[in-house]
Short mmCIF file of C-alpha atoms in Angstrom, two decimals:
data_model
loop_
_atom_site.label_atom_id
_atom_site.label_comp_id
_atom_site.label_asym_id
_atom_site.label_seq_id
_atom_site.Cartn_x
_atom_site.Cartn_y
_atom_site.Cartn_z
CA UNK A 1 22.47 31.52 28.70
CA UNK A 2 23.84 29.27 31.36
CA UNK A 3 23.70 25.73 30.77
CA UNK A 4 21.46 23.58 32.97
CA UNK A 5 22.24 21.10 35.59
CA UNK A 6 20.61 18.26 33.29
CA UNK A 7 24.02 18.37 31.53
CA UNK A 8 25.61 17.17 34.19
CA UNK A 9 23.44 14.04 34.92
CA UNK A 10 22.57 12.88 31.78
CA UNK A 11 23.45 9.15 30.59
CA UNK A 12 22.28 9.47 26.93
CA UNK A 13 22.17 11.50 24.08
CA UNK A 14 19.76 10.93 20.78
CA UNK A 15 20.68 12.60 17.85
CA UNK A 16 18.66 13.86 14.86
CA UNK A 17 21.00 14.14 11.75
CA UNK A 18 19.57 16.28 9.28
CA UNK A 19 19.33 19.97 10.23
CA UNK A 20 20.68 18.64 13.53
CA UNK A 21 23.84 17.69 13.67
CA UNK A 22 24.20 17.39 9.49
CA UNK A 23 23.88 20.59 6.84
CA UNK A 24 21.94 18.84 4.71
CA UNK A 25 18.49 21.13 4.03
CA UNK A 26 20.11 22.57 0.71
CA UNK A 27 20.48 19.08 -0.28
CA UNK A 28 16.72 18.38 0.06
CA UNK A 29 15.99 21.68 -1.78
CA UNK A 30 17.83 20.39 -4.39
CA UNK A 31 15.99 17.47 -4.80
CA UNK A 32 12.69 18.54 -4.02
CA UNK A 33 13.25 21.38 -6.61
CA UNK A 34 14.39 19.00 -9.40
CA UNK A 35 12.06 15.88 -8.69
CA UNK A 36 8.92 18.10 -8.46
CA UNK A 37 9.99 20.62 -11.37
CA UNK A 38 10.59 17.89 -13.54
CA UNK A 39 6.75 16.99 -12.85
CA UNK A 40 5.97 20.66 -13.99
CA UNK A 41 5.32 22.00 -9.88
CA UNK A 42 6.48 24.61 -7.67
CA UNK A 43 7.74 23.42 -4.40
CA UNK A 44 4.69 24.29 -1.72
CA UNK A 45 5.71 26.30 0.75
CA UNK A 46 4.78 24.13 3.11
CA UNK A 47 5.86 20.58 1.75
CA UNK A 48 9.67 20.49 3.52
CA UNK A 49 7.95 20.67 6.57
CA UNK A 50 5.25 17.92 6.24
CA UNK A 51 7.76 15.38 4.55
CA UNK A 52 10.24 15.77 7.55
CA UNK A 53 8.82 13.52 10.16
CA UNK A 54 8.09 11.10 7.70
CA UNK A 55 10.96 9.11 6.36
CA UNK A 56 11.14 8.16 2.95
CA UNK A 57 8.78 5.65 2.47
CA UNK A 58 5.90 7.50 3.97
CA UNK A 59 7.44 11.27 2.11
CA UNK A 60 6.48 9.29 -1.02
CA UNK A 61 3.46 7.90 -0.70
CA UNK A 62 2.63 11.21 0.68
CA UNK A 63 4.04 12.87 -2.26
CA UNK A 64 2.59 10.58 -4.56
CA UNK A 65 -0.99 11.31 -2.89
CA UNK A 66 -0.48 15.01 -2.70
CA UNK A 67 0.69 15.58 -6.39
CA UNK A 68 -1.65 13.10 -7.79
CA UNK A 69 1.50 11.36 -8.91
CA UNK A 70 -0.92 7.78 -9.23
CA UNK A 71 1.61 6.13 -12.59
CA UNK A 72 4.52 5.89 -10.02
CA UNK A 73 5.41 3.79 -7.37
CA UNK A 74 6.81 4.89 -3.37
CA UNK A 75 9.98 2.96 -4.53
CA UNK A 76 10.54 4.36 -7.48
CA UNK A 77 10.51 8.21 -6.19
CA UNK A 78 12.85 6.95 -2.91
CA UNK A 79 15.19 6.31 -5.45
CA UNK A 80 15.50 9.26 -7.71
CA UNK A 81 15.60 11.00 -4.44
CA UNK A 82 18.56 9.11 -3.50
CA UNK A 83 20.24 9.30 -6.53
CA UNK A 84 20.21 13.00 -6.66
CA UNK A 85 21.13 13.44 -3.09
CA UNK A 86 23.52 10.02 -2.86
CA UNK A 87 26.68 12.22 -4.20
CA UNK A 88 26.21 15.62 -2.17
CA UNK A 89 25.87 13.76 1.42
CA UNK A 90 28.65 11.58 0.45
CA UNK A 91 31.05 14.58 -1.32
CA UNK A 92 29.89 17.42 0.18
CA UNK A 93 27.66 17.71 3.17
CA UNK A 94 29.30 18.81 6.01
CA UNK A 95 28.65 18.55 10.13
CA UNK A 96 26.86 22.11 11.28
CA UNK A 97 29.39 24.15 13.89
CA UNK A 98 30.79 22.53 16.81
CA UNK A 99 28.47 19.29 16.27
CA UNK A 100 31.96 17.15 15.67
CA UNK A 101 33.94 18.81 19.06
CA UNK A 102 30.60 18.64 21.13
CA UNK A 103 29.47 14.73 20.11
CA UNK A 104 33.32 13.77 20.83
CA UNK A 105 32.72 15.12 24.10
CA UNK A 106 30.34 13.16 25.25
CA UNK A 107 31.42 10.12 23.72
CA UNK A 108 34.99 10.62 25.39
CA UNK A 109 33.18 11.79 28.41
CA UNK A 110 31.18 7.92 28.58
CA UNK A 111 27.68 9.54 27.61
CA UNK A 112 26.10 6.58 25.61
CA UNK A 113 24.91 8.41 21.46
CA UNK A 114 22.65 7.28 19.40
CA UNK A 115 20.91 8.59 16.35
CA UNK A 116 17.27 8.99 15.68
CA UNK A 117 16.48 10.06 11.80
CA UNK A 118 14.34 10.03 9.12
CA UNK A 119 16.73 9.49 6.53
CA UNK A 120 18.12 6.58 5.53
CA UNK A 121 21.51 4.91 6.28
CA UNK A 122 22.43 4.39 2.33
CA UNK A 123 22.67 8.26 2.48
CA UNK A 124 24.59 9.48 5.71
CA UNK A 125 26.88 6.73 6.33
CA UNK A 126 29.75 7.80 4.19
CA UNK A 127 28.79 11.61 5.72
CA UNK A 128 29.26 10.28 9.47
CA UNK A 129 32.12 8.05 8.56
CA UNK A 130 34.15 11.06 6.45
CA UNK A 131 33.26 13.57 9.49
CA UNK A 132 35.11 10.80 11.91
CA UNK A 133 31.46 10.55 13.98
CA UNK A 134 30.32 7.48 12.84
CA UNK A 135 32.51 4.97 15.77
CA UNK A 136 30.81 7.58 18.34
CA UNK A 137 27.16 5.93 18.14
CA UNK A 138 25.89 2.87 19.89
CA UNK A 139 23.16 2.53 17.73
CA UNK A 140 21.28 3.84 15.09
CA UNK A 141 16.86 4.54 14.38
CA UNK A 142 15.58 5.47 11.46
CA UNK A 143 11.93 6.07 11.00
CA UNK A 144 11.30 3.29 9.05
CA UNK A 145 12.11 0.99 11.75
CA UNK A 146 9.36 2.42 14.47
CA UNK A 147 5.42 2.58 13.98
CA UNK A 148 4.75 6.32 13.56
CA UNK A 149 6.81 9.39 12.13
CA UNK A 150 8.55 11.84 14.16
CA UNK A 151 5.81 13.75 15.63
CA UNK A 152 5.22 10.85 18.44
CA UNK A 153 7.48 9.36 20.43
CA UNK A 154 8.12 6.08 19.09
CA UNK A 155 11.75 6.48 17.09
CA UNK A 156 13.25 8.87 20.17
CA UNK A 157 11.91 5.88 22.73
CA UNK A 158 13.51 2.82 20.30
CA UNK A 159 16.67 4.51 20.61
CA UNK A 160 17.00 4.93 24.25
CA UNK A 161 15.64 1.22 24.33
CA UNK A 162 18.54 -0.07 22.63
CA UNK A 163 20.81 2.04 24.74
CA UNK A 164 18.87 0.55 27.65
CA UNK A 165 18.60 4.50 29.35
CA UNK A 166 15.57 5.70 30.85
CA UNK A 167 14.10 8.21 28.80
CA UNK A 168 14.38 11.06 31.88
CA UNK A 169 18.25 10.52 32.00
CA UNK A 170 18.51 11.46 28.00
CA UNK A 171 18.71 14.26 26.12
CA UNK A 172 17.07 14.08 22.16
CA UNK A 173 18.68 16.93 20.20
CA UNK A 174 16.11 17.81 17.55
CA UNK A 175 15.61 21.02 14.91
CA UNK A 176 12.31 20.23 13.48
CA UNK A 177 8.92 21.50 15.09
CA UNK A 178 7.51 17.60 14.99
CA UNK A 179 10.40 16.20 16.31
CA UNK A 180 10.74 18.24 19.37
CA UNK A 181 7.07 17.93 20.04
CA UNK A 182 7.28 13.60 19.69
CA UNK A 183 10.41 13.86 21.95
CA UNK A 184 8.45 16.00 24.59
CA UNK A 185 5.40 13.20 24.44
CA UNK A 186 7.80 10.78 25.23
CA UNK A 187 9.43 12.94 28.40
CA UNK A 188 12.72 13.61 26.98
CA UNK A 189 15.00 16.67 28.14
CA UNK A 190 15.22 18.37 24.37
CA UNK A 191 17.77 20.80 23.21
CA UNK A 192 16.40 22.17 20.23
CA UNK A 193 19.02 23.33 17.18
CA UNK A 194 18.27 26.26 15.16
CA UNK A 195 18.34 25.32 11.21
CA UNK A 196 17.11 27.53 8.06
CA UNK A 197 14.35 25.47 7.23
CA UNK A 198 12.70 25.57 10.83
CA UNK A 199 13.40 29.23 12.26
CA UNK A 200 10.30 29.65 11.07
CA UNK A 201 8.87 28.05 14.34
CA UNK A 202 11.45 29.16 16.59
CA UNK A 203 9.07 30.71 18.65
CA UNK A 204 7.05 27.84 19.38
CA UNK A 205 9.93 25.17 19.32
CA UNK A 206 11.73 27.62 22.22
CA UNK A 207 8.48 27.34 24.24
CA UNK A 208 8.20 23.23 23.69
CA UNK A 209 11.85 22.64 24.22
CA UNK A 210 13.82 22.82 27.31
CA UNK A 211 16.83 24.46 25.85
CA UNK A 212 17.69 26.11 22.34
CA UNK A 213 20.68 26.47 20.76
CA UNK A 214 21.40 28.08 17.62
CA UNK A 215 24.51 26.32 17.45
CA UNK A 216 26.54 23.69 19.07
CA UNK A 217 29.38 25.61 19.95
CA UNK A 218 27.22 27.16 22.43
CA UNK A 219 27.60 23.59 24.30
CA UNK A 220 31.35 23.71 24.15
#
């Protein structure tokens, strides 16, 4: 598939990390399969998906609603999470294919980077920084810092903000259903990334986005 002329023109990209430019979703099964197991449930089919958008604050009280979890607290769950993922993201997660060659490229070629995500920096700093990525970013959004979750606008539009770009001139690069939908809302050009945990919906992300990849070596 030819690449389009957008590529050319483009002042800004907005990365998503997780699934994006970061395999990390065995991570999260990891955790999700011993938090939730050691509460005596099954992982829902369907609970990756809906925690996604959120960030972690919101996954918990989410979790914590949805499991009738009521004796625990939001910050209490964040940080078992984070303890069980804190040594795999720092040890052992790894960029997806061509991510490192294609974000150098655009740094080196002046394209202004930022990154949009609904983890938290305690957890992919280290990754970024051992992947030699980290220096390429302007500025980074998590979730917690905007209003609403990934399926609207608001983190995509905070980023581009603080890059000071017009959201038609940037590209979001996004694997998740929600977060190619929120960057459409806000009129971003999105290349969605094919991950495990979202081919799934590769049919209707491919319809909603204006380019799919299933890797970024098909950039370079």
């Amino acid at each position: 598939m030819r690449k389009p002329d957008f590529f050319n023109h483009m002042e800004g990209a907005i990365f998503d990390l997780d699934g994006t430019v970061l395999d990390s979703s065995w991570v999260w099964d990891k955790v999700d399969l011993k938090f939730l197991g050691s509460r005596g449930f099954d992982v829902p089919d369907d609970y990756v998906e809906a925690i996604s958008p959120l960030g972690a604050k919101r996954a918990a009280v989410y979790t914590i609603e949805r499991f009738g979890l009521w004796n625990e607290k939001p910050e209490d769950l964040m940080q078992e999470w984070f303890e069980i993922a804190k040594k795999e993201y720092k040890d052992k997660v790894l960029c997806k294919p061509g991510a490192v060659e294609y974000i150098h490229k655009l740094y080196n070629s002046g394209i202004k980077l930022a990154v949009a995500t609904s983890s938290e920096r305690e957890l992919f700093l280290h990754t970024l920084e051992r992947e030699n990525i980290l220096s390429c970013f302007s500025h980074i959004v998590t979730v917690s810092e905007v209003e609403r979750g990934k399926g609207y606008p608001d983190i995509y539009e905070e980023a581009a903000r603080r890059m000071k770009i017009n959201p038609h001139n940037c590209v979001v690069f996004e694997d998740i259903l929600a977060g190619v939908s929120g960057a459409k809302l806000g009129e971003f050009y999105v290349v969605a990334v094919q991950d495990r945990k979202s081919v799934h919906h590769r049919r209707k992300i491919e319809e909603m986005a204006d380019y799919y990849i299933e890797a970024f070596t098909d950039l370079l």
